[in-house]
Coordinates of C-alpha atoms in Angstrom, one line a residue:
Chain A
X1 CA -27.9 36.5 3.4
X2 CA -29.5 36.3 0.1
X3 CA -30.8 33.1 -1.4
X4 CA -30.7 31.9 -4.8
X5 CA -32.7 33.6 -7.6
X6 CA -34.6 31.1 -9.4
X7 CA -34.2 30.9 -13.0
X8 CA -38.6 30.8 -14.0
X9 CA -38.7 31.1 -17.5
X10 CA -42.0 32.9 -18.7
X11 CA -43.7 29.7 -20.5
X12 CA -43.3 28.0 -17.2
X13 CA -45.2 30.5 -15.2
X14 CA -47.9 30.7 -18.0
X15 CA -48.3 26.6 -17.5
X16 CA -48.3 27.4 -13.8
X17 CA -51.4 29.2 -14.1
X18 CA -53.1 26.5 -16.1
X19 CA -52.4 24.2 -13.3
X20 CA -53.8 26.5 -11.0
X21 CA -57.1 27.2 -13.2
X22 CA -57.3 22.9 -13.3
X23 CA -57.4 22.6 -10.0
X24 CA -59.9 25.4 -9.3
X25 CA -62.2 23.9 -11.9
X26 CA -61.6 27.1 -13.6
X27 CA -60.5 24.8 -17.1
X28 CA -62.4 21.3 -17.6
X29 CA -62.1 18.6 -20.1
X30 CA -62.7 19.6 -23.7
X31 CA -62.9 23.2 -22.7
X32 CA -61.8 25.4 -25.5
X33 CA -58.5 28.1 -24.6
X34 CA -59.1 31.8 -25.2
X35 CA -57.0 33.0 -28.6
X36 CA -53.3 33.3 -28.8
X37 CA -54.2 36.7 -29.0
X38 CA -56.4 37.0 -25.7
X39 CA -54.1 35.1 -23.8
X40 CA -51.1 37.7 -24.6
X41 CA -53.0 40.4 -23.9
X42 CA -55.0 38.8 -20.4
X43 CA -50.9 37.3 -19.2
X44 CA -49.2 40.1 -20.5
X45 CA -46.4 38.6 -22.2
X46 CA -45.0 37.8 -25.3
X47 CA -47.0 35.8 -28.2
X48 CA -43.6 33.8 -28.5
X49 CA -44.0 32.8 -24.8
X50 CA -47.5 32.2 -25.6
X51 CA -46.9 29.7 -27.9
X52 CA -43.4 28.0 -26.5
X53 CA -46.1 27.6 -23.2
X54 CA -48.8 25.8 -25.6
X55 CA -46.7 23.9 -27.6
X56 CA -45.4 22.4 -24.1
X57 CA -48.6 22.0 -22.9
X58 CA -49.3 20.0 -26.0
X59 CA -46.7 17.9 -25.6
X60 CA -46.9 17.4 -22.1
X61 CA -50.6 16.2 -23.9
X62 CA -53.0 18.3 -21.6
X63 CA -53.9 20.6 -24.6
X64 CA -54.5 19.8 -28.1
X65 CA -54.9 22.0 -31.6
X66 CA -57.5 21.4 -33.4
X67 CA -57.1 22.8 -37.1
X68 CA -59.1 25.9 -37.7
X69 CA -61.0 25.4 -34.2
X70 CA -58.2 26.6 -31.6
X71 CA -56.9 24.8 -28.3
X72 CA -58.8 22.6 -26.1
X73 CA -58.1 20.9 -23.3
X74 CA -57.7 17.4 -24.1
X75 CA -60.5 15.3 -23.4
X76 CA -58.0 11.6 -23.0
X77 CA -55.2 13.2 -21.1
X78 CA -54.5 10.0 -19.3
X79 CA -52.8 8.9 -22.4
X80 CA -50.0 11.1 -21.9
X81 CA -49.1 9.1 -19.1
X82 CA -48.1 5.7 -20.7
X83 CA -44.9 7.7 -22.5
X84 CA -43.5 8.9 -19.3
X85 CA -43.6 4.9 -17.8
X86 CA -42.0 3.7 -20.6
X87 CA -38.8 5.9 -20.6
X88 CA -38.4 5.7 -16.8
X89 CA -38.3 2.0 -17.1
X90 CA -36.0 2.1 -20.2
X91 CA -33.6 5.0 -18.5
X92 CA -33.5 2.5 -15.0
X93 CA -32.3 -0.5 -17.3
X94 CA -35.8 -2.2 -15.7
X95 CA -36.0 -6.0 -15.8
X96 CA -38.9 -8.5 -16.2
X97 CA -39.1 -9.7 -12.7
X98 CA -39.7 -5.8 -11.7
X99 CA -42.4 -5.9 -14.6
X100 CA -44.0 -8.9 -12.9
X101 CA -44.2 -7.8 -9.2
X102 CA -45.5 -4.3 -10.5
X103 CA -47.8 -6.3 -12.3
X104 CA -48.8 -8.1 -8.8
X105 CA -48.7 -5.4 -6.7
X106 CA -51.4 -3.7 -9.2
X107 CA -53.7 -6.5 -10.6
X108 CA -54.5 -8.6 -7.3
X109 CA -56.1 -5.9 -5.4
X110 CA -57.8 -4.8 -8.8
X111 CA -59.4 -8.2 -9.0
X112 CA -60.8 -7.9 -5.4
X113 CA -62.1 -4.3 -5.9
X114 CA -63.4 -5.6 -9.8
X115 CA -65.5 -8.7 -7.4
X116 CA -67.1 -5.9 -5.8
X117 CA -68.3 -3.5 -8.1
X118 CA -68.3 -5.7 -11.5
X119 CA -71.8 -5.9 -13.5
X120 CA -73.7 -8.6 -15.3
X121 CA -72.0 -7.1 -18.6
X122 CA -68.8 -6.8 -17.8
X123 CA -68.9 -11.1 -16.7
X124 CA -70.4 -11.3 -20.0
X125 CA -67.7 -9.4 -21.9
X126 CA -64.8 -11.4 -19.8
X127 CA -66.5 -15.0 -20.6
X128 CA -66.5 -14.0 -24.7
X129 CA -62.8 -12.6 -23.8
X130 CA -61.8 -16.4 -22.4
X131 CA -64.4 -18.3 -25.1
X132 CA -62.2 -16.2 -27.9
X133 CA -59.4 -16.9 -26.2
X134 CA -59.7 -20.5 -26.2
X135 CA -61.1 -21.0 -29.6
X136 CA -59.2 -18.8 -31.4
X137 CA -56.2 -21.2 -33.6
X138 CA -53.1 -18.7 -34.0
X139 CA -50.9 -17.4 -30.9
X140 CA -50.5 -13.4 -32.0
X141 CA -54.9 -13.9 -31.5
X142 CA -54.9 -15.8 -28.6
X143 CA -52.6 -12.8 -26.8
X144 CA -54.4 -10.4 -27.7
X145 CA -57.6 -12.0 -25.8
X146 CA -55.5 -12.4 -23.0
X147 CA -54.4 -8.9 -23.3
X148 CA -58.2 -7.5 -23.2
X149 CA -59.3 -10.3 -20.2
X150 CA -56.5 -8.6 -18.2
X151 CA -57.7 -4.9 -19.1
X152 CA -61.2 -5.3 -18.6
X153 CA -61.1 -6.9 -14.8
X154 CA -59.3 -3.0 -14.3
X155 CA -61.9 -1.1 -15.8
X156 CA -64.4 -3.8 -14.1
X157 CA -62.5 -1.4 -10.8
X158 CA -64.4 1.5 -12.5
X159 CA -61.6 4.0 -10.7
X160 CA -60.3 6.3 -13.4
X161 CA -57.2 6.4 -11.3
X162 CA -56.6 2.6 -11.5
X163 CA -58.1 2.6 -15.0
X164 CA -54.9 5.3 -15.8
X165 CA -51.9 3.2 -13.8
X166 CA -52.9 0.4 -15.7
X167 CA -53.2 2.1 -19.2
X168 CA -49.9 4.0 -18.0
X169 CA -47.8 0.8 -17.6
X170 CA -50.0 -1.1 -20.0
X171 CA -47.2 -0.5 -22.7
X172 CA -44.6 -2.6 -20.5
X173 CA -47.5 -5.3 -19.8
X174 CA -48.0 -5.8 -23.4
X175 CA -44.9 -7.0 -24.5
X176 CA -44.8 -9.1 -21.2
X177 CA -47.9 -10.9 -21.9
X178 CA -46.3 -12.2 -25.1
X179 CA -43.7 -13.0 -23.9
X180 CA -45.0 -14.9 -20.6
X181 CA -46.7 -16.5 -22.8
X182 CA -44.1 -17.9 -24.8
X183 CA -42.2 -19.2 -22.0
X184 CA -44.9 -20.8 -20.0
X185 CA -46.7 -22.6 -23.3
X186 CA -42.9 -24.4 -24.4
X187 CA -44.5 -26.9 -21.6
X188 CA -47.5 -28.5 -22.9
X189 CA -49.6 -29.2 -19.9
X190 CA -49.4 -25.5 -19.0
X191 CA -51.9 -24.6 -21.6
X192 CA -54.8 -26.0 -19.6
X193 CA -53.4 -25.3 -16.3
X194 CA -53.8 -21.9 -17.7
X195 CA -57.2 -21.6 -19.0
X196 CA -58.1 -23.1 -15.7
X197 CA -56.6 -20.2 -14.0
X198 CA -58.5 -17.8 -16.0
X199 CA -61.5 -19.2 -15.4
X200 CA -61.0 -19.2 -11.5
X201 CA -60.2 -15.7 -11.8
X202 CA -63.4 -15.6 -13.6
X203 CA -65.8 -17.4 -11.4
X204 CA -64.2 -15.4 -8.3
X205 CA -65.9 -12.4 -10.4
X206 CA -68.9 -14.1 -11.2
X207 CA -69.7 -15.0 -7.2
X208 CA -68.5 -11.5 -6.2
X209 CA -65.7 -12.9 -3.7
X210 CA -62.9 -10.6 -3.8
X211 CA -60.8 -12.9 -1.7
X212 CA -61.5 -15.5 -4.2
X213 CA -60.7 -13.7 -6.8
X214 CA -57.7 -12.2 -5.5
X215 CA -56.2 -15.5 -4.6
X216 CA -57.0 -16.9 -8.5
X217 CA -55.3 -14.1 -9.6
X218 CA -52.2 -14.4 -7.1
X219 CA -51.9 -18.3 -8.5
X220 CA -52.1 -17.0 -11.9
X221 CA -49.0 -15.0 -11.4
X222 CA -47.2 -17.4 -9.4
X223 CA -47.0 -20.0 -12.2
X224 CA -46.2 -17.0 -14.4
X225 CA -43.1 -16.1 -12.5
X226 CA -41.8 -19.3 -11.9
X227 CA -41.7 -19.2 -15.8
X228 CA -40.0 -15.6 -16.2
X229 CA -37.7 -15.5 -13.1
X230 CA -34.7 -17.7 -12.8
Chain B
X1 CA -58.4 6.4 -51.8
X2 CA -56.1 9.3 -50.2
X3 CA -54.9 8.3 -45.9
X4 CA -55.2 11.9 -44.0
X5 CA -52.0 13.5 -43.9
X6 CA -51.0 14.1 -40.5
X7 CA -49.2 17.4 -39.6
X8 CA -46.2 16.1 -37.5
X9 CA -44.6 18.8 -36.3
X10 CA -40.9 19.3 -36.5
X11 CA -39.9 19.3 -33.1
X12 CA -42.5 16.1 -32.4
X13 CA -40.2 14.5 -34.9
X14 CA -36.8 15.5 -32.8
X15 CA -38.7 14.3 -29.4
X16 CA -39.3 11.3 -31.4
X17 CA -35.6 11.0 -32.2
X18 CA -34.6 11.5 -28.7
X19 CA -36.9 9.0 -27.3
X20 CA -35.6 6.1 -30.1
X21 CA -32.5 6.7 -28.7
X22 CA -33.5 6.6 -25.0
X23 CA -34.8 3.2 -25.9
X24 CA -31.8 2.3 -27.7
X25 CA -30.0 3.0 -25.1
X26 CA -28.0 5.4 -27.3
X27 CA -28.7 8.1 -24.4
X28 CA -28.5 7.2 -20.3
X29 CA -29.5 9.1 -17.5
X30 CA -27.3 12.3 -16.5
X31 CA -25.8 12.3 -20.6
X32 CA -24.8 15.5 -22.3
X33 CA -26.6 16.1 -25.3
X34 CA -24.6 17.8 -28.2
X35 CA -24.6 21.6 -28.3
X36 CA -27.5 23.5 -30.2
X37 CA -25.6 23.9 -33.1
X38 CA -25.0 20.3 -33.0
X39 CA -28.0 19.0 -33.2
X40 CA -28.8 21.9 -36.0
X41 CA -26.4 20.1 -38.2
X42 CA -27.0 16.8 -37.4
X43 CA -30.7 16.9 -37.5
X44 CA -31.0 18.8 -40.5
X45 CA -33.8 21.6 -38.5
X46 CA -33.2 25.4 -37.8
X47 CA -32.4 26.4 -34.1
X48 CA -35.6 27.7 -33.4
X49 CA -37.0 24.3 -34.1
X50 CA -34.3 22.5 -31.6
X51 CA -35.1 25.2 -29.2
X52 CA -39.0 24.1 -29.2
X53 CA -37.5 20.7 -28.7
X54 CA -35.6 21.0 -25.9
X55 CA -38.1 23.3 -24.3
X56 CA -40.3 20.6 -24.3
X57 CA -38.0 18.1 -23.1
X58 CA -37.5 20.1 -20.3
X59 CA -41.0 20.4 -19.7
X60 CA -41.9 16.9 -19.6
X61 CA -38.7 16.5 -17.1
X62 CA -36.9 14.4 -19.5
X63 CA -33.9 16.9 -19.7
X64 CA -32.7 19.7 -17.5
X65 CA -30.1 22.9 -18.5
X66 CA -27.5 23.0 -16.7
X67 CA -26.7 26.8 -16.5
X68 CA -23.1 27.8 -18.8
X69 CA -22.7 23.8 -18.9
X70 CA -25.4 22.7 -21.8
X71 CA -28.2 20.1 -21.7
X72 CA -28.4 16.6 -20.0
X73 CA -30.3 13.7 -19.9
X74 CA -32.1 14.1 -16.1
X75 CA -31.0 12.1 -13.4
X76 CA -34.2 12.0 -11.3
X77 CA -36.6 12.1 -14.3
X78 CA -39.2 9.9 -12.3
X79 CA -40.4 13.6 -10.7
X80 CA -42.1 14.4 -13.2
X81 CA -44.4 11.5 -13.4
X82 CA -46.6 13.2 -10.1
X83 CA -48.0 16.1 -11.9
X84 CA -49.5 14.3 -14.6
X85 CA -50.9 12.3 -12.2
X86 CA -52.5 15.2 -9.8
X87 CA -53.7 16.6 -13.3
X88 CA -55.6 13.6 -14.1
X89 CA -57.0 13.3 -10.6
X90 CA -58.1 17.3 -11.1
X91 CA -59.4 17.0 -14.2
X92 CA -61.7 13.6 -13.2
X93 CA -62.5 14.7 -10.1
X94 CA -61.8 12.1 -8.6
X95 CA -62.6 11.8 -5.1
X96 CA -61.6 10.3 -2.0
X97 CA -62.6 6.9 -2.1
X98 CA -60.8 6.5 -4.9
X99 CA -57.6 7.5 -3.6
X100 CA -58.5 5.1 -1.1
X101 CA -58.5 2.4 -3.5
X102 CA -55.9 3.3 -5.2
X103 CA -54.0 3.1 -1.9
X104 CA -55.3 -0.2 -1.1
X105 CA -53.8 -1.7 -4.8
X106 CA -50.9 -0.4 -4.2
X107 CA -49.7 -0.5 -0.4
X108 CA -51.2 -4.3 0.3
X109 CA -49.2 -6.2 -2.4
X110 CA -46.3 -3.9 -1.9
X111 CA -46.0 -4.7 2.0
X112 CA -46.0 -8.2 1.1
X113 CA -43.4 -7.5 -1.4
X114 CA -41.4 -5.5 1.0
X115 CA -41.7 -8.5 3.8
X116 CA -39.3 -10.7 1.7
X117 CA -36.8 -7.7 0.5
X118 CA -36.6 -5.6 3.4
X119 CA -33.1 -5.3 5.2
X120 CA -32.1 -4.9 8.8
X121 CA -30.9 -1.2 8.2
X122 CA -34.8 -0.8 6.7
X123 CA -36.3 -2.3 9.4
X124 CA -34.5 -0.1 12.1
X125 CA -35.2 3.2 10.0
X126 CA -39.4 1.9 10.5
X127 CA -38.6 1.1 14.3
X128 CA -37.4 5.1 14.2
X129 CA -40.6 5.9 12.5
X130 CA -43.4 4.6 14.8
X131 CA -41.2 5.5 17.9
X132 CA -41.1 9.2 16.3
X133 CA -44.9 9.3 15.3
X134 CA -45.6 8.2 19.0
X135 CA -43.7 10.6 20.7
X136 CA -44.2 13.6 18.8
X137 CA -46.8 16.1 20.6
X138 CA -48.1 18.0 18.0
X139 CA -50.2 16.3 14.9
X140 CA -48.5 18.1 12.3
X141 CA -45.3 16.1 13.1
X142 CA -47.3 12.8 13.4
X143 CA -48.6 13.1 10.1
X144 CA -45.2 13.6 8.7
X145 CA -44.2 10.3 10.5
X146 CA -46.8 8.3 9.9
X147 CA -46.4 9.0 6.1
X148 CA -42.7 8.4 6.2
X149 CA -43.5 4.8 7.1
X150 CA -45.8 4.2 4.6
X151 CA -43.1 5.5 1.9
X152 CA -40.1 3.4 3.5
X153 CA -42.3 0.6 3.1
X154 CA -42.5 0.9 -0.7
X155 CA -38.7 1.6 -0.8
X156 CA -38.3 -1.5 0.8
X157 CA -39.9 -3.2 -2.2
X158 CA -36.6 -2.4 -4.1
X159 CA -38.4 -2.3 -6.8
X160 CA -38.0 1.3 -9.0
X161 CA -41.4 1.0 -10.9
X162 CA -43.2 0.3 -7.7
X163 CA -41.5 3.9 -5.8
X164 CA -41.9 5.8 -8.8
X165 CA -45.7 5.0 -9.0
X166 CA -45.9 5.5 -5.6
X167 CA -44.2 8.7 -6.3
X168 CA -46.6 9.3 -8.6
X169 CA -49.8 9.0 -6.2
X170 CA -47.7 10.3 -3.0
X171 CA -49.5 13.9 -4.1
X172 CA -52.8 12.2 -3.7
X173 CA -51.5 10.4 -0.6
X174 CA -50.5 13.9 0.8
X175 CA -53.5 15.2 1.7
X176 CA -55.4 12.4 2.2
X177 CA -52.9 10.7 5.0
X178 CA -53.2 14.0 7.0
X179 CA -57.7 14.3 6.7
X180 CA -57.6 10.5 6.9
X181 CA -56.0 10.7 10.5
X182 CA -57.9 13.8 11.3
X183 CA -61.2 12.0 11.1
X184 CA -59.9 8.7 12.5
X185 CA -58.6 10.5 15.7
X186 CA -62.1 12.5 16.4
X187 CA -62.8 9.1 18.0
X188 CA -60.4 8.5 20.9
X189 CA -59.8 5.2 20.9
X190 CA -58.7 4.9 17.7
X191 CA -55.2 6.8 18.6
X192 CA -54.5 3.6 19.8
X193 CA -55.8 1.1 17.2
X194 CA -53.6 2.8 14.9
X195 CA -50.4 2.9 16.7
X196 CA -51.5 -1.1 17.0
X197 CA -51.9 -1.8 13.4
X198 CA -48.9 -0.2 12.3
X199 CA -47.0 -2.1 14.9
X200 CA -48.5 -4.9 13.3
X201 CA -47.6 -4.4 10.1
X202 CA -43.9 -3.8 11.2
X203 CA -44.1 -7.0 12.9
X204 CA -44.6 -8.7 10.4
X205 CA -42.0 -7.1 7.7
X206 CA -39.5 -8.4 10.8
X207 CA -40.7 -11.8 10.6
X208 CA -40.1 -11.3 6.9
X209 CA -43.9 -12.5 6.4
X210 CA -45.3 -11.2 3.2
X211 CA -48.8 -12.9 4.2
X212 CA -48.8 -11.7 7.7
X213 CA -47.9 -8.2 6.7
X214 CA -50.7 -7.6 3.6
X215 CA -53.1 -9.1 6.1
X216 CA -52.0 -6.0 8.6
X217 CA -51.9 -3.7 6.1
X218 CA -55.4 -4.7 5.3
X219 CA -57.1 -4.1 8.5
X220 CA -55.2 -0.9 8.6
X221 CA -57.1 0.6 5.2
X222 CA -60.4 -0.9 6.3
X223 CA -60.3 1.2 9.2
X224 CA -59.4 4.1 7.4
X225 CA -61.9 3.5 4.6
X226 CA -64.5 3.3 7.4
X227 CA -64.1 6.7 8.3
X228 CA -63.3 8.4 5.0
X229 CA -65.9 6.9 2.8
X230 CA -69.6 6.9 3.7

């Protein structure tokens, strides 16, 4: 006859209504929040709920406090997401190999949609990425050009939302890189094998040929996972 | 001289604690956390402070109350990942081509992933999906189909980081699954080029061919993308 009551706590309806003003356009990027004291009197409720609701919304990093100024909506709230990867992966006792096929799954249609829409600029960036990359004397320097050639094909993509999945499991990727690294490099001849790869990736970019550059890419993690999968 | 001192926030610093041990894997997935007056004493912070704490935790899905029973570590925490997401996409405004994008990255590489994972059992619970989405009458129960067997595609893939992005974007994928088929079907024809490609894709998770089935998979988004993006 009757259904269960739901248990809604008051700061959870006050975020509901945030969501809802976000997705009306009501609430931008950067846009400042009424007072603490406006907002109790326009929701009606308590100032405690008013600030147990922005604390949460800070944390959940959609709003931030800015000393003396008030709330804002955040204007990088994509960096909110990386947190949330990182425990699900550590909660689910994740492995490598699921790193690596995640890894596939995102970056060889991202260098196929890159081929497309990349500009002069960007090749120009990713050829100083590889030229650092292979002048540069100490491993910790030569990862972290690695590192940036991999993040800049994605933002070559110019879609926020693949710009975000990759910034969101970018945490994961970056001990990985190291690591691969490691493990492919203890055999000598992989070190040119692999600045061959990256520059096939490259030159798939340059002649804008997505399935070129898709297929470098794909080769580029199959010698990878031959060297982190058993 | 001086670094700016930043104003940490006592319940930041027990989130910070909680997340340490998360990674330590001091704390596992459906764990009971120690009462309120607990974590009082251990950590040292009034109640008010733990409260904020596990407010938040419960915000960003990390921990749920269990009513007369006390807090837990949440057992399907990966939830919470999808409104961040939609937030983002709000927030952006993002638009449909890139969902379509985002689609393509994921879906192609995770069919071909799915081709060399997928079981029997998996294969007949697709069969059941297209038979479904060709014999329902009404389009409301087609769309539901057709996104069911894009779904247990990426379940197939076994692989938890994959679902959960997936998971992640299946908001987006929502709407845009049922407008994509709306514009698609405008044209007759095309009722039964789709039913073709996705039999085509099925065939070739069968013939446990990850090549075959990206390819499939493929020609299925470029006729969507024809219709959806101008």
């Amino acid at each position: 006859m009757f259904t269960q009551v739901k248990n809604t706590k008051v700061y959870e309806q006050i975020i509901e209504q945030f969501k809802t003003m976000i997705a009306e356009g009501t609430l931008k990027k950067g846009d400042k929040l009424p007072s603490e004291r406006d907002l109790v009197e326009q929701l009606g409720v308590s100032r405690a709920a008013i600030r147990e609701a922005l604390s949460a919304l800070q944390i959940i990093g959609l709003v931030e406090a800015r000393q003396g100024e008030g709330n804002f909506i955040k204007e990088n709230f994509e960096e909110s997401l990386v947190d949330p990867f990182l425990l699900i992966f550590m909660l689910n006792g994740s492995n490598k190999e699921q790193i690596l096929e995640l890894r596939r799954v995102i970056e060889i249609e991202t260098v196929a949609l890159a081929a497309m829409k990349i500009t002069e600029e960007e090749i120009t960036e990713l050829e100083q990425c590889l030229t650092s990359l292979n002048e540069s004397e100490d491993e910790a320097s030569k990862v972290k050009w690695d590192k940036s050639f991999h993040y800049n094909i994605a933002k070559a993509s110019k879609n926020i939302l693949i710009i975000n999945m990759m910034n969101a499991v970018s945490s994961l990727m970056d001990s990985f890189i190291s690591d691969a690294r490691g493990s492919i490099l203890m055999i000598s001849d992989n070190r040119s094998i692999l600045m061959k790869q990256h520059e096939a990736i490259l030159q798939g970019l340059k002649d804008h040929n997505p399935n070129i550059a898709a297929e470098a890419m794909r080769q580029h993690l199959d010698l990878i996972q031959e060297y982190i999968v058993k």
